[in-house]
Structures are given as structure tokens and as C-alpha cells.
XYZ file of C-alpha atoms in Angstrom:
65
model
C 7.951 83.806 98.021
C 7.318 87.287 96.706
C 6.590 88.408 100.401
C 9.893 86.900 101.535
C 12.158 88.351 98.762
C 13.698 91.261 101.509
C 14.923 88.087 103.337
C 16.118 86.085 100.049
C 17.844 88.933 99.097
C 19.397 89.331 102.577
C 21.046 86.047 103.110
C 22.164 85.764 99.410
C 24.560 88.979 100.513
C 25.794 87.784 103.775
C 29.097 87.168 104.366
C 29.440 86.744 107.919
C 27.225 84.340 110.637
C 26.719 87.508 112.440
C 24.667 88.847 109.116
C 22.613 85.518 108.801
C 21.887 85.585 112.267
C 20.778 89.150 112.255
C 18.549 88.179 108.967
C 16.953 85.115 111.347
C 16.386 87.902 114.045
C 14.341 89.533 111.800
C 12.569 86.465 110.174
C 11.351 85.403 113.168
C 9.304 88.277 113.385
C 8.018 89.542 110.040
C 8.751 86.892 107.595
C 6.070 84.113 106.224
C 7.751 80.662 106.943
C 6.974 77.582 105.817
C 4.073 75.891 108.081
C 6.091 72.794 108.735
C 9.209 74.922 110.754
C 8.844 75.077 114.320
C 10.740 78.228 115.158
C 10.671 77.972 119.465
C 12.589 74.056 118.444
C 15.054 76.008 115.578
C 15.975 78.924 118.956
C 16.552 76.604 121.720
C 19.361 74.640 118.684
C 20.691 78.228 117.721
C 23.727 77.418 119.032
C 24.444 74.612 117.138
C 23.198 76.504 113.642
C 25.802 79.254 114.284
C 27.988 75.802 114.361
C 27.623 74.996 111.010
C 29.157 76.334 107.719
C 27.933 79.633 105.811
C 26.832 78.051 103.001
C 24.527 75.463 105.232
C 23.352 78.685 107.278
C 22.231 80.160 104.152
C 20.505 77.152 102.385
C 18.816 76.273 105.233
C 17.223 79.655 105.932
C 16.063 80.106 102.270
C 14.451 76.416 102.940
C 12.557 77.550 106.124
C 11.247 80.529 103.624
């Protein structure tokens, strides 16, 4: 988790869905994500993710770290 602290902090302070999507775009390239997480499938379903409430979006992004 220590390597992902930056992303955890960015997720916590995000106030809009757009900010969370920007965090995801950065996480996609450089974060240490859970080995069970499939980035390809997530990106295919990104439009559905964008419709979720912001609280749920934050929780999900934290869970994949």
C-alpha cells in the first residue's frame, strides 16, 4: 500500500467524477494494482463505471490498489 499512497490520497480528495477518471488514467499506467484486477475488462466497462455514484467510484478504485 505504501507505493500506492499517492493514488489513495488523490482518490480521497477527488470531488468530481472527472477527477477520479483522471486518477484512474494515471493509476492504469503506474500504480501497483491487485493481481486479481483485470485492467482490460475494466477499461471496456469504463462507461458503466462513470455512471456509479462518486462514493462507489472512490471505494472501487481504493479496492483495486
